[in-house]
Short mmCIF file of C-alpha atoms in Angstrom, two decimals:
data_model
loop_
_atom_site.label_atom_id
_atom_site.label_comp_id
_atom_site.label_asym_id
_atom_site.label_seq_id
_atom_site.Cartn_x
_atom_site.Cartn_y
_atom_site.Cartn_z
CA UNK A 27 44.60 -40.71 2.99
CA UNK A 28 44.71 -44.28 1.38
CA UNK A 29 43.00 -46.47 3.86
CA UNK A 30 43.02 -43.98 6.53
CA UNK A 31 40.26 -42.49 8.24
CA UNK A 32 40.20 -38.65 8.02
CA UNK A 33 37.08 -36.71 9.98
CA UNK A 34 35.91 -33.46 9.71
CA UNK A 35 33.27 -31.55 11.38
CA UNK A 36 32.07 -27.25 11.41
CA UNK A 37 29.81 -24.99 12.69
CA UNK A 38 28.77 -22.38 10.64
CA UNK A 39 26.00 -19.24 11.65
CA UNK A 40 25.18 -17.72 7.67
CA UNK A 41 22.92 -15.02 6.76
CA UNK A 42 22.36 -11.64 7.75
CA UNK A 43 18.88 -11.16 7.93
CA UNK A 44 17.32 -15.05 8.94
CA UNK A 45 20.05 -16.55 11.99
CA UNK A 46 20.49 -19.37 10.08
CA UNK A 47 22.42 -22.08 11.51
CA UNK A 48 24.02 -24.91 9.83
CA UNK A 49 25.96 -27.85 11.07
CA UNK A 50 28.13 -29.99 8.99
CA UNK A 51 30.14 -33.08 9.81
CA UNK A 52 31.43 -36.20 7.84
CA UNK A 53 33.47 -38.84 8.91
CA UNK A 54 35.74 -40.55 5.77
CA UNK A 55 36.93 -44.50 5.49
CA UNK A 56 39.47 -44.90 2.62
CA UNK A 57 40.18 -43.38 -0.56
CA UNK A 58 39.02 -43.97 -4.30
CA UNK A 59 36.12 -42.95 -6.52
CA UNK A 60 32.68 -43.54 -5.69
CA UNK A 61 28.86 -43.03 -5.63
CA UNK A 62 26.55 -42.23 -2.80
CA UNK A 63 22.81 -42.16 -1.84
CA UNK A 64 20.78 -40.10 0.59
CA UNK A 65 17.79 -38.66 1.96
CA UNK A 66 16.03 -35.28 3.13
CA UNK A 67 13.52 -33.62 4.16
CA UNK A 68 12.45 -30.29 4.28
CA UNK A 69 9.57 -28.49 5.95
CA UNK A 70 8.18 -25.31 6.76
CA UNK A 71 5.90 -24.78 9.55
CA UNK A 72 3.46 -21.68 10.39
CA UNK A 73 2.14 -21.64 14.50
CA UNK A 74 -0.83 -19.78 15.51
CA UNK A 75 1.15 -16.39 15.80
CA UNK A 76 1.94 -15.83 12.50
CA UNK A 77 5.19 -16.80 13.16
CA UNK A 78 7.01 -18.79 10.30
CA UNK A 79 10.24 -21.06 10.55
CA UNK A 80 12.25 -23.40 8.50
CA UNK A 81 14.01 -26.47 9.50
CA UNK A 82 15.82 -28.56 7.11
CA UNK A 83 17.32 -31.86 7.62
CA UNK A 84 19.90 -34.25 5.44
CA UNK A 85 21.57 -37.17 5.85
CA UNK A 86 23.19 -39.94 3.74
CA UNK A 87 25.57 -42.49 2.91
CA UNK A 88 27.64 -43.93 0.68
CA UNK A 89 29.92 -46.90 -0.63
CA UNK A 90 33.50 -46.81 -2.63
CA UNK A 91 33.94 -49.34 -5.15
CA UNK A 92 36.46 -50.59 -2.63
CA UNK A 93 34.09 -51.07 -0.27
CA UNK A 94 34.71 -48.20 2.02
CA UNK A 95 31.91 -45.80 4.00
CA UNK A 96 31.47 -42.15 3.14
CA UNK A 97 28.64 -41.09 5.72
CA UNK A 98 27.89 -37.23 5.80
CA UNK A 99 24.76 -35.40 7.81
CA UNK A 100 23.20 -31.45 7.67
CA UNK A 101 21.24 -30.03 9.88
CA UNK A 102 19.90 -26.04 9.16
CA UNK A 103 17.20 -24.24 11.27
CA UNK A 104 16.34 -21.01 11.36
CA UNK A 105 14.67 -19.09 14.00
CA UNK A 106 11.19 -18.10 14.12
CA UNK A 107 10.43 -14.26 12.22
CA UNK A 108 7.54 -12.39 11.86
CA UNK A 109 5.82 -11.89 8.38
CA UNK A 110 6.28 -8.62 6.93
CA UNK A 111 2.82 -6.60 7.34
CA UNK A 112 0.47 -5.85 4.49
CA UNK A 113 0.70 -3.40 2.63
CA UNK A 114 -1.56 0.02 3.24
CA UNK A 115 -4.39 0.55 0.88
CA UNK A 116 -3.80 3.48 -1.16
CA UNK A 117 -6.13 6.41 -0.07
CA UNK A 118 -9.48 6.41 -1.52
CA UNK A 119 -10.08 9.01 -4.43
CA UNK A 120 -13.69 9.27 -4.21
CA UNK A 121 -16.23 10.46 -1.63
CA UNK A 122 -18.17 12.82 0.41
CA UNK A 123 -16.51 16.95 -0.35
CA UNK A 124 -15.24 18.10 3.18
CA UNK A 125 -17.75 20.49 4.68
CA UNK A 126 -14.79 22.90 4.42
CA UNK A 127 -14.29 26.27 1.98
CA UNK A 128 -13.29 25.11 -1.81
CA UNK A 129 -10.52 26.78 -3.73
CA UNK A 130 -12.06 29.54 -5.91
CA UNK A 131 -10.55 29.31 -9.80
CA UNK A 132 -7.94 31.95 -10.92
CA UNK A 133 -9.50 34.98 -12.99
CA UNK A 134 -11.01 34.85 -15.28
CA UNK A 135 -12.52 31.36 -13.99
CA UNK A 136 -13.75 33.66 -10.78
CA UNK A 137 -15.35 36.80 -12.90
CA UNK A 138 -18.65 34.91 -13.46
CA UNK A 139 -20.60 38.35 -13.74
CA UNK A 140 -23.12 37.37 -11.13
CA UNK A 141 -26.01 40.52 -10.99
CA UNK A 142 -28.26 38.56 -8.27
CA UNK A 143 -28.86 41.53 -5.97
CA UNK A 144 -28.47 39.44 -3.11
CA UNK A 145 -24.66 38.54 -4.34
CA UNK A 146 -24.11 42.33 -4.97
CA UNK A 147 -24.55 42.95 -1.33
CA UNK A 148 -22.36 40.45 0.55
CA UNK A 149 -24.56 37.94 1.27
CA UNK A 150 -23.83 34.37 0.94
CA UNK A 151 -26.00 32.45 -2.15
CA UNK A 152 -26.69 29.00 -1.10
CA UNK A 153 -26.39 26.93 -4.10
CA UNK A 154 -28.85 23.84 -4.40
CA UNK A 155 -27.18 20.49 -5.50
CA UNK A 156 -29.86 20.33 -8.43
CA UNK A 157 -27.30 23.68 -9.93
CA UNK A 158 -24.28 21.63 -9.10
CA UNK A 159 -23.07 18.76 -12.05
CA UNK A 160 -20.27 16.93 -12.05
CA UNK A 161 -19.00 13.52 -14.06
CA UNK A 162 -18.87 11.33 -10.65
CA UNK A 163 -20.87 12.06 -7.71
CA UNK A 164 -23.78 14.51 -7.08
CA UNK A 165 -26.21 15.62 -3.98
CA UNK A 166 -23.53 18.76 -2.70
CA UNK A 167 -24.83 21.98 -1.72
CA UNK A 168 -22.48 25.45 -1.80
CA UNK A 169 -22.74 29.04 -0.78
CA UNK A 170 -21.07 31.47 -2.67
CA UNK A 171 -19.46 35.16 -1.58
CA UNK A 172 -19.04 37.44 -4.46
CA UNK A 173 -17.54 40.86 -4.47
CA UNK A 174 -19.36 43.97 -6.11
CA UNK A 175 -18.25 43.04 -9.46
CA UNK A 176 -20.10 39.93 -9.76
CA UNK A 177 -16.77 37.79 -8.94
CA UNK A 178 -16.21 34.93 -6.96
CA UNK A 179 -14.81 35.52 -3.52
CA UNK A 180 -14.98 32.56 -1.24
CA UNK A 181 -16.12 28.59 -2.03
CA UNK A 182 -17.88 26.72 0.92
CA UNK A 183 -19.57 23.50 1.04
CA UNK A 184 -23.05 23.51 2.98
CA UNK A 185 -24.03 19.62 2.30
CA UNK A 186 -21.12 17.58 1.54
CA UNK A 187 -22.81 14.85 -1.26
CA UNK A 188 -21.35 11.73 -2.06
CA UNK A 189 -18.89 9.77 -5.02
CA UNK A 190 -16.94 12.79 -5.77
CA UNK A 191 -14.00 12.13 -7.58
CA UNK A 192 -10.28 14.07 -7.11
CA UNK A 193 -9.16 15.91 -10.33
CA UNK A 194 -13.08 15.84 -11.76
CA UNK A 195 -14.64 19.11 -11.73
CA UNK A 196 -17.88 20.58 -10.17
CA UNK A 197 -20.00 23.02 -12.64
CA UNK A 198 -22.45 25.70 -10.98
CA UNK A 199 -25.17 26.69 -13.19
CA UNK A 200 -25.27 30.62 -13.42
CA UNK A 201 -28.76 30.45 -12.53
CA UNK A 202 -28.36 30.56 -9.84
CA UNK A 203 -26.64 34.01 -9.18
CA UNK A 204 -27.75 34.66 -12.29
CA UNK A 205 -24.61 35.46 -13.75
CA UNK A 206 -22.66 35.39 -17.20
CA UNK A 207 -21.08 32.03 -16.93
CA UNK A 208 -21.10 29.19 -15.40
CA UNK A 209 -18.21 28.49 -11.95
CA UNK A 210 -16.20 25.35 -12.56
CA UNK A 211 -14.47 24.15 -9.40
CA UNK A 212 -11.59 21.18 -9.98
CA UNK A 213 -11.91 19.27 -6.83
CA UNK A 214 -8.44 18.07 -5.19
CA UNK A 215 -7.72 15.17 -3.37
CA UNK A 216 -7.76 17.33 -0.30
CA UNK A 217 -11.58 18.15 -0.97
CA UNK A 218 -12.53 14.64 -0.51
CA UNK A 219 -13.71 13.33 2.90
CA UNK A 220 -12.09 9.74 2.50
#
């Protein structure tokens, strides 16, 4: 009131996910309009841990232009939190095949009409990496199983290279089981040793 002296002072705990805490008091001389200074400061620190905090402190006062004191004061710290981690690296699309079998293509991309005799009979036909192309990578080897038809049974990688790339393609030269047409493989993500 009018030349009184009113004082008030609270404790407040704010924000869900930091524990901040903030203090707040003021003590009030008089009545009437009037204009007030202050200072601050704010700082945040980092320790050795990796820990980060925030402590914030304000304080000022002020005159009426009857002459009477406003003086107020704030004080918020929060407690110390961890940073959140980094985030993973996405998994790498390129490498080394997995020494592992290969998906063989859907007919007709398995009916490669091999007539090496050797393929005829059941026997695996390595596969040299100088037969195998591709747009990225290079140096695989492969053995082949193909059924008495001259079709494609089973995939499996002998030497697994290096720089293949997920959703490229390998291409075997028909040479080499001296077939009708070339095998194309489309290598997965799961073919790649990454």
């Amino acid at each position: 009131g009018a030349g009184g002296r009113d004082r008030a002072s609270s404790r407040v705990a704010a924000c869900c996910c930091c524990s901040v805490a903030s203090k707040v008091s003021a003590s009030i001389w008089g009545s009437g309009e009037g204009s007030g200074g202050g200072e601050g400061s704010i700082g945040i620190d980092q320790d050795f841990s990796g820990k980060l905090g925030l402590s914030q402190q304000a304080s000022g006062e002020g005159k009426t232009e009857v002459g009477n004191k406003i003086k107020w004061s704030s004080d918020i710290e929060t407690e110390n939190f961890d940073p959140p981690p980094p985030p993973s690296p996405p998994p790498s699309t390129s490498g080394p095949l997995k020494t592992a079998t290969l998906t063989v293509p859907p007919a007709p991309g398995n009916a490669v009409g091999a007539t090496l005799a050797t393929a005829l009979a059941g026997t695996l036909v390595n596969v040299l990496p100088a037969a195998i192309t591709s747009a990225e990578g290079g140096g695989a080897a492969l053995a082949l199983t193909f059924d008495k038809l001259g079709t494609v049974t089973a995939i499996f990688v002998t030497v697994p290279g290096t720089g293949y790339v997920a959703g490229n393609t390998l291409t075997v030269n028909k040479a080499s089981y001296d077939g009708a047409h070339d095998l194309t493989i489309t290598i997965s993500q799961d073919n790649i040793d990454a």
